[in-house]
C-alpha positions as a Markdown table, in Angstrom:
| # | Residue | x | y | z |
|---|---|---|---|---|
| 1 | Met | 83.3 | -47.8 | 14.1 |
| 2 | Arg | 84.1 | -45.4 | 11.2 |
| 3 | Val | 83.1 | -46.4 | 7.6 |
| 4 | Leu | 83.7 | -45.0 | 4.0 |
| 5 | Leu | 80.6 | -45.0 | 2.2 |
| 6 | Val | 81.1 | -44.8 | -1.6 |
| 7 | Glu | 77.9 | -43.7 | -3.3 |
| 8 | Asp | 77.0 | -41.0 | -5.6 |
| 9 | Asp | 73.4 | -40.9 | -5.3 |
| 10 | Glu | 72.7 | -38.4 | -2.4 |
| 11 | Ser | 69.3 | -39.6 | -2.0 |
| 12 | Ile | 70.6 | -42.9 | -1.0 |
| 13 | Ala | 73.8 | -41.9 | 0.8 |
| 14 | Glu | 72.5 | -39.1 | 3.1 |
| 15 | Pro | 69.5 | -41.4 | 4.8 |
| 16 | Leu | 72.0 | -44.2 | 5.0 |
| 17 | Ala | 74.7 | -42.3 | 6.7 |
| 18 | Glu | 71.9 | -40.9 | 9.1 |
| 19 | Gly | 70.8 | -44.3 | 9.7 |
| 20 | Leu | 74.2 | -45.7 | 10.5 |
| 21 | Ser | 74.8 | -42.9 | 12.9 |
| 22 | Arg | 72.1 | -44.3 | 15.1 |
| 23 | Tyr | 74.0 | -47.4 | 15.7 |
| 24 | Gly | 77.1 | -45.1 | 16.6 |
| 25 | Ile | 78.8 | -45.5 | 13.2 |
| 26 | Thr | 80.4 | -42.6 | 11.9 |
| 27 | Thr | 80.3 | -42.3 | 8.0 |
| 28 | Asp | 82.9 | -40.3 | 5.6 |
| 29 | Arg | 81.0 | -40.2 | 2.2 |
| 30 | Val | 82.6 | -39.9 | -1.4 |
| 31 | Gly | 81.0 | -39.8 | -4.6 |
| 32 | Thr | 83.4 | -41.2 | -6.8 |
| 33 | Gly | 85.8 | -44.3 | -7.5 |
| 34 | Ala | 88.7 | -41.9 | -7.7 |
| 35 | Ala | 87.9 | -40.3 | -4.3 |
| 36 | Ala | 87.6 | -43.6 | -2.6 |
| 37 | Leu | 90.9 | -44.8 | -3.7 |
| 38 | Ser | 92.5 | -41.7 | -2.1 |
| 39 | Ala | 90.5 | -41.5 | 1.1 |
| 40 | Pro | 91.1 | -42.9 | 4.4 |
| 41 | Leu | 89.3 | -46.2 | 4.6 |
| 42 | Gly | 88.3 | -46.4 | 8.2 |
| 43 | Asp | 87.2 | -49.9 | 9.7 |
| 44 | Phe | 84.6 | -50.6 | 6.7 |
| 45 | Val | 84.0 | -49.8 | 3.1 |
| 46 | Leu | 80.4 | -49.8 | 1.7 |
| 47 | Leu | 80.8 | -49.6 | -1.9 |
| 48 | Asp | 78.4 | -48.9 | -4.7 |
| 49 | Leu | 79.1 | -50.6 | -8.1 |
| 50 | Gly | 77.5 | -47.9 | -10.2 |
| 51 | Leu | 79.8 | -44.9 | -10.1 |
| 52 | Pro | 80.1 | -42.3 | -12.5 |
| 53 | Asp | 84.0 | -42.4 | -13.3 |
| 54 | Ile | 85.3 | -46.1 | -12.2 |
| 55 | Asp | 83.3 | -49.5 | -11.9 |
| 56 | Gly | 83.0 | -50.5 | -8.2 |
| 57 | Ile | 84.5 | -53.9 | -9.2 |
| 58 | Asp | 87.6 | -52.0 | -10.3 |
| 59 | Val | 87.7 | -50.1 | -7.0 |
| 60 | Cys | 87.2 | -53.2 | -5.0 |
| 61 | Arg | 90.3 | -54.7 | -6.9 |
| 62 | Arg | 92.5 | -51.7 | -6.4 |
| 63 | Leu | 91.6 | -51.4 | -2.7 |
| 64 | Arg | 92.5 | -55.3 | -2.2 |
| 65 | Gln | 95.9 | -54.8 | -3.5 |
| 66 | Val | 96.6 | -52.3 | -0.8 |
| 67 | Ser | 94.3 | -53.1 | 2.0 |
| 68 | Asp | 92.3 | -55.9 | 4.0 |
| 69 | Val | 89.6 | -53.5 | 5.1 |
| 70 | Pro | 86.5 | -55.5 | 5.1 |
| 71 | Ile | 84.4 | -54.4 | 2.1 |
| 72 | Ile | 80.6 | -54.9 | 1.6 |
| 73 | Met | 79.2 | -54.2 | -2.0 |
| 74 | Leu | 76.0 | -52.2 | -2.2 |
| 75 | Thr | 74.4 | -52.3 | -5.6 |
| 76 | Ala | 71.0 | -52.4 | -7.7 |
| 77 | Arg | 72.5 | -55.0 | -10.0 |
| 78 | Gly | 70.8 | -58.3 | -9.6 |
| 79 | Asp | 73.2 | -60.2 | -11.9 |
| 80 | Val | 74.7 | -63.1 | -10.0 |
| 81 | Thr | 77.8 | -62.6 | -12.1 |
| 82 | Asp | 78.7 | -59.3 | -10.5 |
| 83 | Arg | 78.0 | -61.0 | -6.9 |
| 84 | Val | 80.5 | -63.8 | -7.8 |
| 85 | Leu | 83.0 | -61.5 | -9.2 |
| 86 | Gly | 83.0 | -59.0 | -6.4 |
| 87 | Leu | 83.5 | -61.8 | -3.9 |
| 88 | Glu | 86.4 | -63.4 | -5.8 |
| 89 | Ile | 88.3 | -60.0 | -6.0 |
| 90 | Gly | 88.0 | -59.6 | -2.2 |
| 91 | Ala | 84.6 | -58.3 | -1.0 |
| 92 | Asp | 83.4 | -59.6 | 2.0 |
| 93 | Asp | 79.5 | -59.5 | 1.2 |
| 94 | Tyr | 77.3 | -58.2 | -1.3 |
| 95 | Leu | 73.9 | -56.5 | -0.4 |
| 96 | Pro | 71.4 | -55.8 | -3.3 |
| 97 | Lys | 69.6 | -52.4 | -3.0 |
| 98 | Pro | 67.0 | -51.6 | -1.6 |
| 99 | Phe | 68.2 | -52.9 | 1.8 |
| 100 | Ser | 67.5 | -52.0 | 5.5 |
| 101 | Thr | 70.2 | -50.2 | 7.7 |
| 102 | Arg | 69.5 | -52.7 | 10.2 |
| 103 | Glu | 70.5 | -55.7 | 7.9 |
| 104 | Leu | 73.4 | -53.9 | 6.7 |
| 105 | Val | 74.6 | -53.1 | 10.3 |
| 106 | Ala | 74.0 | -56.8 | 11.0 |
| 107 | Arg | 76.2 | -58.1 | 8.0 |
| 108 | Met | 78.9 | -55.7 | 9.1 |
| 109 | Arg | 78.9 | -57.0 | 12.7 |
| 110 | Ala | 78.8 | -60.4 | 11.7 |
| 111 | Ile | 82.1 | -59.7 | 9.5 |
| 112 | Gly | 83.6 | -58.1 | 12.3 |
| 113 | Arg | 83.0 | -61.2 | 14.6 |
| 114 | Arg | 84.4 | -63.4 | 11.9 |
| 115 | Thr | 87.5 | -61.4 | 11.6 |
| 116 | Arg | 87.9 | -61.3 | 15.1 |
| 117 | Ala | 86.9 | -64.8 | 16.1 |
| 118 | Ala | 90.4 | -66.5 | 16.0 |
| 119 | Pro | 92.7 | -65.0 | 18.6 |
| 120 | Pro | 96.3 | -64.4 | 17.5 |
| 121 | Gln | 98.3 | -67.7 | 18.5 |
| 122 | Ala | 101.8 | -67.2 | 19.8 |
| 123 | Lys | 104.2 | -67.4 | 17.0 |
| 124 | Ala | 107.3 | -65.9 | 16.2 |
| 125 | Pro | 106.8 | -62.6 | 14.1 |
| 126 | Glu | 109.3 | -63.7 | 11.7 |
| 127 | Ser | 110.0 | -66.8 | 10.0 |
| 128 | Arg | 112.6 | -68.2 | 7.6 |
| 129 | Leu | 112.6 | -71.0 | 5.0 |
| 130 | Gly | 116.1 | -71.0 | 3.3 |
| 131 | Pro | 116.1 | -67.6 | 1.5 |
| 132 | Leu | 112.5 | -66.9 | 2.0 |
| 133 | Gln | 111.7 | -64.6 | 4.9 |
| 134 | Ile | 108.3 | -63.7 | 6.0 |
| 135 | Asp | 107.9 | -60.9 | 8.6 |
| 136 | Asp | 104.3 | -61.0 | 9.8 |
| 137 | Arg | 104.9 | -57.8 | 11.9 |
| 138 | Thr | 105.2 | -55.8 | 8.8 |
| 139 | Arg | 103.3 | -58.3 | 6.4 |
| 140 | Gln | 106.0 | -58.6 | 4.0 |
| 141 | Ala | 108.1 | -61.4 | 2.5 |
| 142 | Leu | 111.2 | -61.2 | 1.1 |
| 143 | Leu | 113.3 | -63.7 | -1.0 |
| 144 | Ser | 117.1 | -63.4 | -0.9 |
| 145 | Gly | 116.6 | -60.0 | 0.8 |
| 146 | Val | 114.5 | -58.6 | -1.9 |
| 147 | Pro | 111.1 | -57.5 | -1.0 |
| 148 | Leu | 108.3 | -59.5 | -3.0 |
| 149 | Ala | 105.5 | -57.3 | -4.4 |
| 150 | Leu | 102.5 | -59.5 | -2.7 |
| 151 | Thr | 98.6 | -58.3 | -3.0 |
| 152 | Pro | 97.2 | -59.0 | 0.5 |
| 153 | Lys | 95.7 | -62.2 | -0.6 |
| 154 | Glu | 98.9 | -63.4 | -1.8 |
| 155 | Tyr | 100.8 | -62.4 | 1.3 |
| 156 | Gln | 98.0 | -64.3 | 3.4 |
| 157 | Leu | 98.2 | -67.6 | 1.2 |
| 158 | Leu | 102.0 | -67.6 | 1.6 |
| 159 | Ala | 101.9 | -66.9 | 5.2 |
| 160 | Leu | 99.4 | -69.6 | 5.8 |
| 161 | Leu | 101.5 | -72.1 | 3.9 |
| 162 | Ala | 104.6 | -70.9 | 5.8 |
| 163 | Ala | 103.1 | -71.5 | 9.0 |
| 164 | Asp | 103.7 | -75.2 | 8.6 |
| 165 | Pro | 106.3 | -75.9 | 6.0 |
| 166 | Gly | 106.1 | -79.3 | 4.4 |
| 167 | Ala | 102.8 | -80.0 | 5.5 |
| 168 | Val | 100.1 | -80.3 | 3.0 |
| 169 | Val | 97.2 | -77.5 | 3.6 |
| 170 | Glu | 94.0 | -78.6 | 2.2 |
| 171 | Arg | 92.2 | -76.4 | -0.3 |
| 172 | Arg | 89.1 | -76.0 | 1.5 |
| 173 | Arg | 91.1 | -74.9 | 4.5 |
| 174 | Ile | 93.1 | -72.4 | 2.3 |
| 175 | Leu | 89.9 | -71.0 | 0.8 |
| 176 | Glu | 88.0 | -70.6 | 4.1 |
| 177 | Thr | 91.3 | -69.0 | 5.8 |
| 178 | Val | 92.5 | -66.8 | 3.0 |
| 179 | Trp | 89.1 | -65.8 | 1.4 |
| 180 | Glu | 85.9 | -66.5 | 3.7 |
| 181 | Pro | 83.8 | -69.4 | 5.2 |
| 182 | Asn | 81.8 | -71.0 | 2.7 |
| 183 | Phe | 83.5 | -69.5 | 0.1 |
| 184 | Phe | 81.6 | -70.3 | -3.4 |
| 185 | Gly | 83.8 | -68.4 | -5.9 |
| 186 | Arg | 85.1 | -70.0 | -9.3 |
| 187 | Gly | 87.2 | -73.2 | -8.4 |
| 188 | Lys | 90.4 | -71.6 | -10.3 |
| 189 | Thr | 90.5 | -68.9 | -8.0 |
| 190 | Leu | 92.8 | -70.6 | -5.6 |
| 191 | Asp | 94.9 | -71.9 | -8.7 |
| 192 | Phe | 95.0 | -68.4 | -9.9 |
| 193 | His | 96.7 | -67.1 | -6.9 |
| 194 | Ile | 99.2 | -70.1 | -6.6 |
| 195 | Ala | 100.3 | -69.6 | -10.1 |
| 196 | Thr | 100.7 | -65.9 | -9.6 |
| 197 | Leu | 102.8 | -66.5 | -6.2 |
| 198 | Arg | 105.0 | -69.1 | -7.7 |
| 199 | Arg | 105.8 | -66.6 | -10.7 |
| 200 | Lys | 106.6 | -63.9 | -8.0 |
| 201 | Leu | 108.8 | -66.6 | -6.1 |
| 202 | Gly | 110.8 | -67.1 | -9.3 |
| 203 | Asp | 110.6 | -70.9 | -9.0 |
| 204 | Pro | 107.5 | -73.1 | -9.3 |
| 205 | Arg | 109.0 | -75.8 | -7.0 |
| 206 | Trp | 108.4 | -73.5 | -4.1 |
| 207 | Ile | 104.8 | -74.6 | -4.0 |
| 208 | Glu | 103.9 | -78.2 | -4.6 |
| 209 | Asn | 100.5 | -79.2 | -5.6 |
| 210 | Arg | 99.0 | -82.3 | -4.2 |
| 211 | Arg | 96.3 | -82.9 | -6.6 |
| 212 | Gly | 92.9 | -82.9 | -5.2 |
| 213 | Ile | 94.2 | -82.4 | -1.7 |
| 214 | Gly | 95.9 | -79.2 | -1.4 |
| 215 | Phe | 99.3 | -77.4 | -1.5 |
| 216 | Arg | 102.5 | -77.4 | 0.5 |
| 217 | Leu | 105.4 | -75.0 | 0.8 |
| 218 | Val | 109.1 | -76.4 | 0.4 |
| 219 | Val | 112.3 | -74.9 | 0.0 |
| 220 | Pro | 113.5 | -76.2 | -3.7 |
| 221 | Thr | 116.5 | -78.3 | -3.7 |
| 222 | Gly | 119.6 | -77.0 | -5.6 |
| 223 | Glu | 120.4 | -73.2 | -6.3 |
| 224 | Val | 117.3 | -70.9 | -5.7 |
| 225 | Glu | 117.3 | -67.6 | -7.5 |
| 226 | Gly | 116.1 | -64.1 | -6.1 |
| 227 | Pro | 112.8 | -62.8 | -7.4 |
| 228 | Pro | 112.4 | -61.7 | -10.8 |
| 229 | Gly | 112.8 | -57.8 | -11.2 |
| 230 | Gly | 110.0 | -55.5 | -12.3 |
| 231 | Trp | 107.0 | -57.6 | -11.2 |
| 232 | Gly | 104.5 | -55.5 | -9.1 |
| 233 | Pro | 101.3 | -56.6 | -7.5 |
C-alpha cells in the first residue's frame, strides 16, 4: 500500500511515516495543501486539517471532486462540527490526535475491506435511458451526447439510481452505498446532491422524490433538452 501523508509538522510526519513502514506501507509526504492537490494520491490519503496554506477541509473537498481515493483526516481539532463536516464532504474516517499507528492502520484496513467487500456484479459497462448514457468503464455520464460535469459522489448517485431505472431506491440505502455504512451526517446531504444532480441534468423530472422513502430515476415525458452549458463540478 502507498499513502500520501499531508502533514506540515515534521515531528509528527517523520515518526508516523516510520511507523507505517513497519506495516509495509510506503509513505509520500507533503507539507501543504497545494502540494497535496498536485501530488500522486496513491492508495490512501492521510490528511491533516491544520495546514499552513489551505485548510484541510477545503483540500478534502477538492480531492473529492476528482478522486474516490480513501481519505482519513488527522487533526488535533476536537470540535464535532469539523468531524461531521469532513465526513459530509467525503472523508472516509476521522482520527483525532494523538493516536497510535496501530489504530490508524486498523482503520485503514477496515476501510479497505469495506471498499472491496462487494464484488463487482456482472453488468453491462454502459447503460442508456433515453438521451442519458452512463459509461461505467470511464465513470462518465452523457446527456444527448454532451458529457455531464459530475463530481465522484454525483456520478455514484446517478449510477445507483440508473442501475434499476423506475425503481425507488430508499434514502438509507443511497446514503450507505454512496457515502458510508451508518452515515450520520446532516439529513440534507442527500437532498443537496439530488438538487445539484437535477440541475446538471437540466430537468428536475429526471429524479422523482417519494417523500419519506427515497428517489427513482425516470426519463421525463415530452421533449428533453441537453444539459445547460457552462456548469462545472
